[in-house]
Tab-separated table of C-alpha atoms and ligand atoms in Angstrom:
chain	number	residue	atom	x	y	z
A	1	MET	CA	-7.366	-22.239	3.840
A	2	ASP	CA	-7.755	-25.129	5.760
A	3	ARG	CA	-11.247	-25.445	8.137
A	4	ARG	CA	-9.063	-24.314	11.306
A	5	GLN	CA	-8.345	-21.437	9.923
A	6	VAL	CA	-11.790	-21.003	9.185
A	7	LEU	CA	-13.264	-21.457	12.852
A	8	ALA	CA	-10.008	-19.124	13.770
A	9	GLY	CA	-12.167	-16.325	12.098
A	10	ILE	CA	-15.716	-17.574	12.927
A	11	ALA	CA	-14.447	-17.133	16.791
A	12	GLY	CA	-12.801	-13.599	16.085
A	13	ALA	CA	-16.007	-12.539	15.165
A	14	THR	CA	-17.414	-11.535	17.624
A	15	PHE	CA	-13.992	-9.070	19.112
A	16	ALA	CA	-13.627	-11.740	21.935
A	17	GLY	CA	-10.126	-10.287	22.740
A	18	THR	CA	-11.397	-6.052	22.628
A	19	ALA	CA	-9.880	-4.231	25.414
A	20	PRO	CA	-13.703	-3.420	27.382
A	21	ARG	CA	-13.065	0.446	27.542
A	22	LEU	CA	-12.163	0.849	23.984
A	23	ALA	CA	-14.788	-1.367	22.717
A	24	GLU	CA	-17.754	1.197	21.655
A	25	ALA	CA	-14.296	2.226	19.186
A	26	ALA	CA	-13.036	-0.775	18.321
A	27	GLU	CA	-15.311	-2.838	16.503
A	28	GLY	CA	-16.724	-2.052	14.026
A	29	PHE	CA	-13.192	-0.652	11.651
A	30	LEU	CA	-10.349	-2.724	14.428
A	31	SER	CA	-9.881	-6.351	12.174
A	32	ARG	CA	-9.757	-9.389	13.734
A	33	GLY	CA	-6.592	-11.261	14.473
A	34	LEU	CA	-4.201	-8.504	15.194
A	35	PRO	CA	-1.763	-8.321	18.213
A	36	PRO	CA	-4.323	-7.699	21.569
A	37	GLY	CA	-2.436	-4.670	22.195
A	38	GLU	CA	-4.359	-2.936	19.395
A	39	TYR	CA	-6.993	-3.235	20.567
A	40	ASP	CA	-6.540	-0.991	23.067
A	41	THR	CA	-4.222	1.340	21.903
A	42	ALA	CA	-5.642	2.029	18.339
A	43	MET	CA	-8.655	4.903	17.545
A	44	LEU	CA	-10.093	6.407	15.464
A	45	ALA	CA	-8.424	9.997	14.829
A	46	ALA	CA	-8.732	12.963	12.591
A	47	LEU	CA	-5.079	14.359	11.490
A	48	PRO	CA	-5.808	17.935	9.425
A	49	GLY	CA	-7.325	17.501	6.416
A	50	LYS	CA	-8.617	13.805	6.235
A	51	LYS	CA	-11.334	11.693	7.837
A	52	LYS	CA	-10.638	9.882	10.436
A	53	LEU	CA	-9.003	7.555	10.377
A	54	ILE	CA	-8.137	4.325	12.359
A	55	LYS	CA	-4.574	5.714	14.008
A	56	LEU	CA	-1.628	3.632	15.083
A	57	SER	CA	0.093	5.576	16.424
A	58	TYR	CA	0.465	9.420	16.458
A	59	ARG	CA	4.189	9.931	16.255
A	60	PRO	CA	5.374	9.529	13.158
A	61	PRO	CA	2.018	9.339	11.865
A	62	ASN	CA	0.408	5.799	10.868
A	63	TYR	CA	-3.070	5.736	10.125
A	64	GLU	CA	-4.604	3.661	8.309
A	65	THR	CA	-8.179	3.088	6.371
A	66	PRO	CA	-11.183	1.904	7.852
A	67	LEU	CA	-12.535	-0.028	4.774
A	68	ASP	CA	-15.559	1.734	4.730
A	69	TYR	CA	-14.169	3.767	2.382
A	70	LEU	CA	-12.167	1.345	0.590
A	71	ARG	CA	-16.317	0.395	-1.389
A	72	THR	CA	-15.522	2.253	-4.140
A	73	ALA	CA	-11.806	1.437	-7.141
A	74	ILE	CA	-11.040	5.476	-5.954
A	75	THR	CA	-10.135	6.548	-2.930
A	76	PRO	CA	-10.722	9.701	-1.943
A	77	ASN	CA	-7.963	12.277	-0.615
A	78	ASP	CA	-8.706	12.819	3.108
A	79	ALA	CA	-9.221	8.939	3.767
A	80	PHE	CA	-5.788	7.858	2.573
A	81	PHE	CA	-4.371	6.366	4.820
A	82	VAL	CA	-0.774	7.812	5.716
A	83	ARG	CA	2.454	6.326	6.811
A	84	TYR	CA	5.444	7.573	8.263
A	85	HIS	CA	8.840	6.554	9.028
A	86	LEU	CA	9.837	9.826	10.810
A	87	ALA	CA	8.581	12.243	12.250
A	88	VAL	CA	9.488	15.790	11.678
A	89	ILE	CA	7.188	16.272	8.777
A	90	PRO	CA	7.549	20.475	7.484
A	91	GLU	CA	4.223	22.270	6.049
A	92	ILE	CA	6.426	23.566	2.974
A	93	ASP	CA	4.670	27.083	0.978
A	94	VAL	CA	4.559	24.781	-3.297
A	95	LYS	CA	6.927	29.286	-3.494
A	96	GLU	CA	9.815	28.436	-1.534
A	97	TRP	CA	9.340	23.948	-2.316
A	98	LYS	CA	12.554	23.335	-3.942
A	99	LEU	CA	13.678	19.917	-6.619
A	100	LYS	CA	17.387	18.786	-6.960
A	101	VAL	CA	18.241	16.507	-9.639
A	102	GLY	CA	21.744	16.012	-10.329
A	103	GLY	CA	24.490	12.636	-8.183
A	104	GLU	CA	27.355	11.654	-10.076
A	105	ALA	CA	25.948	9.991	-13.309
A	106	ALA	CA	23.926	13.146	-14.597
A	107	ALA	CA	26.177	15.188	-16.290
A	108	THR	CA	23.554	19.018	-16.582
A	109	PRO	CA	22.725	19.014	-12.647
A	110	LEU	CA	19.030	20.797	-12.417
A	111	THR	CA	17.010	23.086	-9.779
A	112	LEU	CA	13.257	22.980	-10.516
A	113	THR	CA	11.061	24.846	-8.495
A	114	MET	CA	6.643	23.907	-8.948
A	115	ALA	CA	6.432	26.298	-12.040
A	116	GLU	CA	9.003	24.288	-14.037
A	117	LEU	CA	8.410	20.689	-13.404
A	118	SER	CA	4.333	21.201	-14.409
A	119	ALA	CA	5.247	23.104	-17.352
A	120	PHE	CA	6.716	19.336	-18.371
A	121	PRO	CA	4.287	16.630	-20.394
A	122	PRO	CA	2.295	15.635	-17.657
A	123	ALA	CA	1.254	12.331	-17.359
A	124	THR	CA	-1.519	10.548	-16.013
A	125	VAL	CA	-1.777	6.681	-13.813
A	126	THR	CA	-4.207	4.964	-12.135
A	127	ALA	CA	-2.502	2.977	-9.749
A	128	VAL	CA	-2.722	1.050	-5.928
A	129	CYS	CA	-0.339	3.082	-3.132
A	130	GLN	CA	0.359	-0.349	-0.635
A	131	CYS	CA	2.020	-0.267	2.000
A	132	ALA	CA	4.876	-3.253	2.212
A	133	GLY	CA	3.976	-4.312	5.314
A	134	ALA	CA	-0.180	-4.010	5.187
A	135	ARG	CA	-1.457	-6.880	6.475
A	136	ARG	CA	1.678	-7.653	8.146
A	137	GLY	CA	-0.790	-7.059	11.919
A	138	TRP	CA	-2.240	-11.806	10.734
A	139	SER	CA	1.311	-11.848	11.202
A	140	GLU	CA	1.527	-15.595	12.908
A	141	PRO	CA	3.705	-15.513	15.020
A	142	HIS	CA	2.806	-11.196	15.429
A	143	VAL	CA	6.418	-10.220	14.484
A	144	ALA	CA	7.234	-6.307	15.003
A	145	GLY	CA	6.345	-2.761	13.018
A	146	VAL	CA	3.212	-0.794	12.392
A	147	GLU	CA	0.659	-3.420	12.914
A	148	TRP	CA	-1.235	-2.543	9.943
A	149	GLY	CA	-4.501	-4.371	8.685
A	150	PRO	CA	-5.848	-4.638	5.526
A	151	GLY	CA	-6.140	-0.605	4.812
A	152	ALA	CA	-2.578	0.199	4.057
A	153	VAL	CA	-4.021	0.862	0.562
A	154	GLY	CA	-4.968	3.155	-1.255
A	155	ASN	CA	-6.163	4.070	-5.007
A	156	ALA	CA	-5.875	7.639	-6.841
A	157	VAL	CA	-4.782	8.917	-10.501
A	158	TRP	CA	-1.911	10.809	-9.994
A	159	LYS	CA	0.071	13.212	-11.810
A	160	GLY	CA	2.511	14.638	-12.704
A	161	ALA	CA	5.685	14.517	-14.606
A	162	ARG	CA	7.847	11.860	-15.781
A	163	LEU	CA	10.999	11.272	-14.739
A	164	LYS	CA	12.754	9.882	-17.167
A	165	ASP	CA	11.602	13.238	-19.108
A	166	VAL	CA	13.372	15.698	-15.715
A	167	LEU	CA	16.390	12.828	-15.525
A	168	GLY	CA	16.439	13.976	-19.077
A	169	LYS	CA	17.264	17.122	-18.912
A	170	ALA	CA	20.240	16.550	-16.000
A	171	GLY	CA	21.716	14.347	-18.578
A	172	LEU	CA	21.049	11.131	-17.217
A	173	ARG	CA	24.497	9.678	-17.599
A	174	LYS	CA	25.031	6.164	-19.247
A	175	ASP	CA	26.955	5.363	-16.153
A	176	ALA	CA	23.930	5.458	-13.764
A	177	VAL	CA	22.229	2.195	-11.951
A	178	GLU	CA	19.836	4.039	-9.237
A	179	ILE	CA	18.312	6.496	-8.952
A	180	VAL	CA	18.070	7.697	-5.087
A	181	LEU	CA	15.415	9.658	-3.771
A	182	ASP	CA	15.149	11.987	-0.271
A	183	GLY	CA	12.319	14.338	0.860
A	184	ALA	CA	11.853	17.025	3.097
A	185	ASP	CA	10.858	14.805	6.618
A	186	GLY	CA	13.516	14.191	9.120
A	187	PRO	CA	13.942	12.703	12.176
A	188	VAL	CA	13.582	14.226	16.007
A	189	LEU	CA	17.487	12.772	17.017
A	190	ASP	CA	20.460	13.678	14.114
A	191	LYS	CA	21.073	9.276	14.774
A	192	THR	CA	17.892	8.267	13.710
A	193	PRO	CA	19.072	7.376	9.552
A	194	ASP	CA	16.593	9.679	7.342
A	195	PHE	CA	14.618	8.370	4.731
A	196	ARG	CA	16.400	7.660	1.523
A	197	LYS	CA	15.404	4.767	-1.018
A	198	SER	CA	16.396	4.126	-3.861
A	199	ILE	CA	15.116	2.794	-8.099
A	200	PRO	CA	16.872	0.525	-10.157
A	201	VAL	CA	17.635	3.052	-13.657
A	202	GLU	CA	15.011	1.056	-15.607
A	203	LYS	CA	12.289	1.401	-13.472
A	204	ALA	CA	13.128	5.228	-12.941
A	205	LEU	CA	12.978	5.556	-16.336
A	206	ASP	CA	9.901	3.405	-17.269
A	207	ASP	CA	6.962	5.943	-18.811
A	208	ASN	CA	4.259	5.353	-15.463
A	209	THR	CA	7.028	6.177	-12.677
A	210	LEU	CA	6.504	9.609	-12.194
A	211	ILE	CA	6.765	13.231	-9.793
A	212	ALA	CA	3.065	13.854	-8.841
A	213	TYR	CA	1.638	16.899	-7.577
A	214	GLU	CA	-2.044	15.927	-8.685
A	215	MET	CA	-3.606	13.049	-7.030
A	216	ASN	CA	-6.902	13.273	-7.758
A	217	GLY	CA	-7.773	15.919	-9.649
A	218	ALA	CA	-6.702	18.157	-6.592
A	219	PRO	CA	-2.824	18.774	-4.774
A	220	LEU	CA	-1.956	16.380	-2.571
A	221	PRO	CA	-2.535	16.932	0.582
A	222	HIS	CA	0.030	17.478	3.179
A	223	PHE	CA	0.190	13.973	4.173
A	224	ASN	CA	0.598	11.883	1.559
A	225	GLY	CA	3.511	13.943	0.180
A	226	PHE	CA	2.474	17.480	-0.496
A	227	PRO	CA	3.576	19.315	-2.960
A	228	ALA	CA	5.184	16.363	-4.890
A	229	ARG	CA	5.114	12.889	-4.318
A	230	LEU	CA	7.870	9.869	-7.143
A	231	ILE	CA	4.561	7.133	-7.834
A	232	VAL	CA	5.969	4.266	-9.104
A	233	PRO	CA	2.758	1.828	-10.127
A	234	GLY	CA	2.797	-2.202	-9.626
A	235	TRP	CA	5.925	-1.584	-6.957
A	236	VAL	CA	5.014	-0.592	-2.938
A	237	ALA	CA	4.360	2.252	-1.639
A	238	THR	CA	8.584	2.614	-0.016
A	239	TYR	CA	9.701	3.707	-2.638
A	240	TRP	CA	6.488	6.222	-3.318
A	241	MET	CA	8.600	9.157	-1.530
A	242	LYS	CA	6.398	12.361	-0.473
A	243	HIS	CA	8.271	15.386	0.335
A	244	ILE	CA	10.454	14.969	-2.517
A	245	THR	CA	13.235	17.027	-2.606
A	246	ASP	CA	16.011	15.513	-4.088
A	247	ILE	CA	17.035	13.051	-7.045
A	248	ALA	CA	20.645	11.944	-8.029
A	249	ALA	CA	21.680	9.552	-10.008
A	250	VAL	CA	24.200	7.400	-8.728
A	251	THR	CA	26.679	5.092	-10.065
A	252	LYS	CA	27.000	2.528	-7.379
A	253	PRO	CA	24.627	0.932	-5.543
A	254	PHE	CA	23.097	2.946	-2.266
A	255	ASP	CA	23.813	2.594	0.934
A	256	GLY	CA	21.245	4.188	2.604
A	257	PHE	CA	19.997	1.969	5.871
A	258	TRP	CA	16.635	2.063	4.689
A	259	MET	CA	17.650	-0.494	1.807
A	260	LYS	CA	20.118	-2.501	3.732
A	261	GLY	CA	18.319	-2.580	6.908
A	262	ALA	CA	14.470	-2.134	6.204
A	263	TYR	CA	12.090	-3.185	3.221
A	264	ARG	CA	13.858	-6.721	2.572
A	265	ILE	CA	12.452	-10.233	2.229
A	266	PRO	CA	14.348	-13.727	1.536
A	267	THR	CA	15.430	-14.096	-1.683
A	268	GLY	CA	13.822	-15.843	-4.354
A	269	LYS	CA	10.786	-17.523	-1.664
A	270	PHE	CA	7.875	-15.258	-3.220
A	271	PRO	CA	6.995	-15.235	-6.558
A	272	VAL	CA	7.902	-11.831	-7.554
A	273	LEU	CA	9.205	-10.890	-11.517
A	274	GLN	CA	10.504	-8.265	-11.083
A	275	HIS	CA	13.879	-8.058	-8.526
A	276	PHE	CA	16.360	-5.193	-8.181
A	277	LEU	CA	19.502	-7.078	-8.826
A	278	THR	CA	21.558	-4.318	-8.143
A	279	GLN	CA	20.526	-4.259	-4.270
A	280	ALA	CA	19.753	-7.808	-4.190
A	281	ASN	CA	21.682	-10.551	-1.959
A	282	ALA	CA	22.132	-14.917	-1.282
A	283	VAL	CA	19.970	-14.103	1.831
A	284	ASN	CA	17.401	-10.646	1.343
A	285	GLU	CA	16.549	-8.315	-2.059
A	286	PRO	CA	14.415	-5.632	-1.501
A	287	ILE	CA	10.786	-6.071	-2.026
A	288	THR	CA	9.388	-5.062	-5.456
A	289	GLU	CA	6.184	-5.280	-6.925
A	290	MET	CA	3.255	-6.260	-5.183
A	291	LEU	CA	1.728	-9.463	-5.661
A	292	PRO	CA	-2.017	-10.052	-6.360
A	293	ASN	CA	-4.507	-9.510	-3.096
A	294	SER	CA	-8.260	-8.192	-2.650
A	295	LEU	CA	-10.534	-6.760	-0.021
A	296	ILE	CA	-14.063	-7.673	1.171
A	297	ALA	CA	-15.817	-4.279	1.526
A	298	SER	CA	-19.158	-5.279	1.773
A	299	PRO	CA	-20.737	-6.912	3.984
A	300	ALA	CA	-18.940	-5.945	6.589
A	301	ALA	CA	-17.193	-9.141	8.897
A	302	GLY	CA	-19.948	-9.267	12.127
A	303	ALA	CA	-22.617	-8.111	9.829
A	304	ARG	CA	-26.065	-9.456	10.290
A	305	VAL	CA	-28.486	-10.465	6.950
A	306	SER	CA	-32.026	-12.717	6.304
A	307	ARG	CA	-31.710	-16.066	5.192
A	308	GLY	CA	-32.982	-15.890	1.842
A	309	ALA	CA	-32.110	-12.427	1.110
A	310	GLY	CA	-30.423	-11.403	-2.142
A	311	LEU	CA	-26.635	-10.393	-0.509
A	312	GLU	CA	-24.031	-8.617	-2.799
A	313	VAL	CA	-20.438	-9.811	-2.121
A	314	GLN	CA	-18.585	-6.838	-3.588
A	315	GLY	CA	-14.411	-5.788	-2.757
A	316	LEU	CA	-11.161	-4.881	-4.667
A	317	ALA	CA	-8.527	-6.169	-5.727
A	318	TRP	CA	-4.672	-5.035	-7.540
A	319	ASP	CA	-2.157	-6.374	-8.468
A	320	GLY	CA	1.421	-4.812	-9.169
A	321	GLY	CA	1.288	-3.887	-12.592
A	322	TYR	CA	0.253	-7.205	-14.517
A	323	GLY	CA	-3.765	-6.843	-14.077
A	324	ILE	CA	-5.862	-8.668	-12.446
A	325	ASP	CA	-8.253	-11.341	-14.451
A	326	HIS	CA	-10.135	-12.731	-12.157
A	327	VAL	CA	-11.371	-13.174	-8.008
A	328	ASP	CA	-12.548	-16.108	-7.109
A	329	VAL	CA	-15.214	-16.112	-3.603
A	330	SER	CA	-16.269	-18.685	-1.240
A	331	THR	CA	-19.970	-18.509	0.284
A	332	ASP	CA	-19.677	-21.301	2.266
A	333	GLY	CA	-16.347	-21.103	4.823
A	334	GLY	CA	-13.870	-22.743	0.890
A	335	ALA	CA	-16.146	-25.554	0.043
A	336	THR	CA	-16.778	-23.612	-3.690
A	337	TRP	CA	-15.736	-20.588	-5.087
A	338	ALA	CA	-17.429	-18.558	-7.802
A	339	ASP	CA	-15.832	-16.670	-10.157
A	340	ALA	CA	-16.857	-12.726	-8.939
A	341	GLU	CA	-17.907	-10.022	-11.859
A	342	LEU	CA	-14.873	-7.826	-12.302
A	343	GLY	CA	-16.041	-4.213	-12.854
A	344	LYS	CA	-14.457	-1.273	-14.610
A	345	ASP	CA	-11.652	-2.123	-15.706
A	346	LEU	CA	-9.247	1.950	-15.064
A	347	GLY	CA	-5.287	0.592	-16.227
A	348	ARG	CA	-3.650	-2.505	-14.628
A	349	PHE	CA	-2.047	-0.812	-11.856
A	350	SER	CA	-5.890	0.481	-10.275
A	351	PHE	CA	-8.309	-1.576	-7.894
A	352	ARG	CA	-10.428	-3.188	-9.567
A	353	GLU	CA	-14.254	-3.641	-8.212
A	354	TRP	CA	-16.130	-6.852	-7.442
A	355	ARG	CA	-18.797	-8.291	-6.884
A	356	HIS	CA	-20.675	-11.812	-6.506
A	357	ARG	CA	-23.787	-12.238	-5.675
A	358	PHE	CA	-26.419	-15.006	-3.239
A	359	THR	CA	-28.400	-15.966	-1.444
A	360	PRO	CA	-27.571	-17.391	1.829
A	361	ASP	CA	-29.711	-20.416	2.579
A	362	LYS	CA	-29.069	-21.381	6.484
A	363	GLN	CA	-29.034	-19.884	9.354
A	364	GLY	CA	-25.488	-20.042	11.164
A	365	LYS	CA	-22.497	-17.662	11.278
A	366	VAL	CA	-21.158	-17.730	6.895
A	367	ALA	CA	-17.093	-17.271	6.084
A	368	ILE	CA	-17.031	-15.444	3.121
A	369	LEU	CA	-13.453	-15.638	0.943
A	370	ALA	CA	-12.186	-14.286	-1.608
A	371	ARG	CA	-8.949	-14.870	-4.149
A	372	ALA	CA	-7.689	-12.840	-6.742
A	373	GLY	CA	-5.631	-13.941	-8.952
A	374	ASN	CA	-4.075	-11.761	-11.818
A	375	ARG	CA	-2.659	-12.650	-16.049
A	376	VAL	CA	0.603	-14.658	-15.445
A	377	GLY	CA	-0.981	-16.212	-12.858
A	378	GLN	CA	0.712	-15.589	-9.381
A	379	SER	CA	-1.968	-15.565	-7.115
A	380	GLN	CA	-2.976	-14.614	-3.358
A	381	VAL	CA	-2.047	-18.338	-1.315
A	382	ASP	CA	-3.835	-20.070	1.870
A	383	THR	CA	-0.446	-19.509	4.603
A	384	LEU	CA	2.002	-16.991	4.567
A	385	ILE	CA	4.909	-16.668	3.021
A	386	PHE	CA	6.768	-16.413	6.687
A	387	ASN	CA	8.702	-13.440	5.946
A	388	PRO	CA	10.519	-11.154	9.334
A	389	ALA	CA	8.915	-8.191	8.305
A	390	GLY	CA	5.239	-9.754	7.476
A	391	TYR	CA	5.639	-8.264	4.321
A	392	HIS	CA	3.229	-9.567	1.293
A	393	ASN	CA	0.409	-10.803	2.793
A	394	ASN	CA	-1.855	-12.167	1.033
A	395	VAL	CA	-3.421	-15.137	2.622
A	396	VAL	CA	-6.663	-15.382	1.801
A	397	ARG	CA	-9.174	-14.820	5.200
A	398	PRO	CA	-12.236	-14.728	6.161
A	399	THR	CA	-15.269	-12.266	6.867
A	400	VAL	CA	-17.852	-13.787	8.596
A	401	ILE	CA	-21.633	-12.770	9.098
A	402	GLU	CA	-24.996	-13.513	10.894
A	403	VAL	CA	-27.231	-14.897	8.048
A	404	ALA	CA	-30.305	-15.425	11.014
B	501	LIG	N1	8.889	11.506	2.266
B	501	LIG	C1	8.555	10.157	2.498
B	501	LIG	N2	8.261	10.032	1.959
B	501	LIG	C2	7.596	8.197	1.752
B	501	LIG	C3	8.025	7.568	3.352
B	501	LIG	C4	7.963	8.745	4.560
B	501	LIG	O1	8.013	8.212	5.667
B	501	LIG	N3	8.669	9.051	3.846
B	501	LIG	N4	7.139	6.607	3.851
B	501	LIG	C5	7.486	5.487	2.612
B	501	LIG	C6	6.478	4.294	2.907
B	501	LIG	S1	6.890	2.826	3.484
B	501	LIG	C7	4.338	4.103	2.407
B	501	LIG	S2	3.820	2.163	2.607
B	501	LIG	C8	4.369	5.414	1.873
B	501	LIG	C9	3.151	5.812	2.362
B	501	LIG	O2	2.535	6.922	1.069
B	501	LIG	P1	1.040	7.543	1.930
B	501	LIG	O3	1.459	7.611	3.243
B	501	LIG	O4	1.143	8.356	0.726
B	501	LIG	O5	0.068	7.220	1.883
B	501	LIG	O6	4.945	6.625	1.835
B	501	LIG	C10	6.073	6.165	1.471
B	501	LIG	N5	7.456	7.505	0.595
B	502	LIG	MO1	5.149	1.168	3.743
């Protein structure tokens, strides 16, 4: 973070670019620095069963969680962000729902009802679900795609059957290389490619990879994948197939559009440890694990605080499942840094709460920064490693407040 960037953050904190007619709706929940069009179109709106979230598009529904709901380690179901690629999203009757498990690398294909899926030994994992495109709206220059701010992320306790147990029952053969996933949603037009994804067989057999039917102790909300979705802890949410209906073990790399044509990063540019080798080439490779990231939930940008009064800075940090081991906080625009106090450890895939107290001693604008790092030495960065889809945006950004 250089001085120019810190000052840019300070200038933006006045909402100078906000279109006047929606200033009221935008102020206080839209982050600064997004493409100008976002300030004209984004609104607070509620989908059925959900609180008011930041609506970025309606068809397909893309709704971001306001930072107000990201103050605690567990994100409430009705405030959890919603992301879809395709606009036809059927309401599923769980009594009719079936999950097909087959493919050429399954010796004993089967079809499961919810009662049968629930009969597998249940497992739980607390895990962050983050869109690969989270914070894409802050790419400079701006890039195409849903212009997410910081709220395309949430954390929940997921309960379900282990994918490895279900694949075991379907007679997974040794020659399987990938597991292909499909969900019940589909395109409005036939020529739009259906949203299908694959994961490497090793990741599918990981103990933490679940077919979840519960989220924070309740059935999944419709818009988060009812009645069942895949949970791939540590990996970005593109693989977390919602309304899952088909699982296929295959012997050749899956060549669907959403694998070959999207969710890819330049090969070798990011410090990730896990690679999806059967889908990688010399130019690009699928995005896999999340890199360390954090957010400042409180104070809110633009908050007015008193000089000389103690102030608690509070936020969340997460990574790809190695475990957050420190969050550094600066309350002077990056000149000096202190170690934040970490909250309870809810497991290596979970949000980690953190806090830091300080007493503002000068009047004027103050830029607060947070930088998270993990046990394998990965850390947030000062400058985005530019890539055409704006993935892996874990740039340290200022939250600017006013001391009076
Ligand atoms: N069936 C289905 N599953 C899906 C998607 C989708 O479009 N359809 N989008 C994926 C992507 S890219 C993301 S970021 C997450 C979002 O999960 P959420 O809507 O529960 O927050 O769902 C994933 N699973
Ligand atoms: Mo996503």
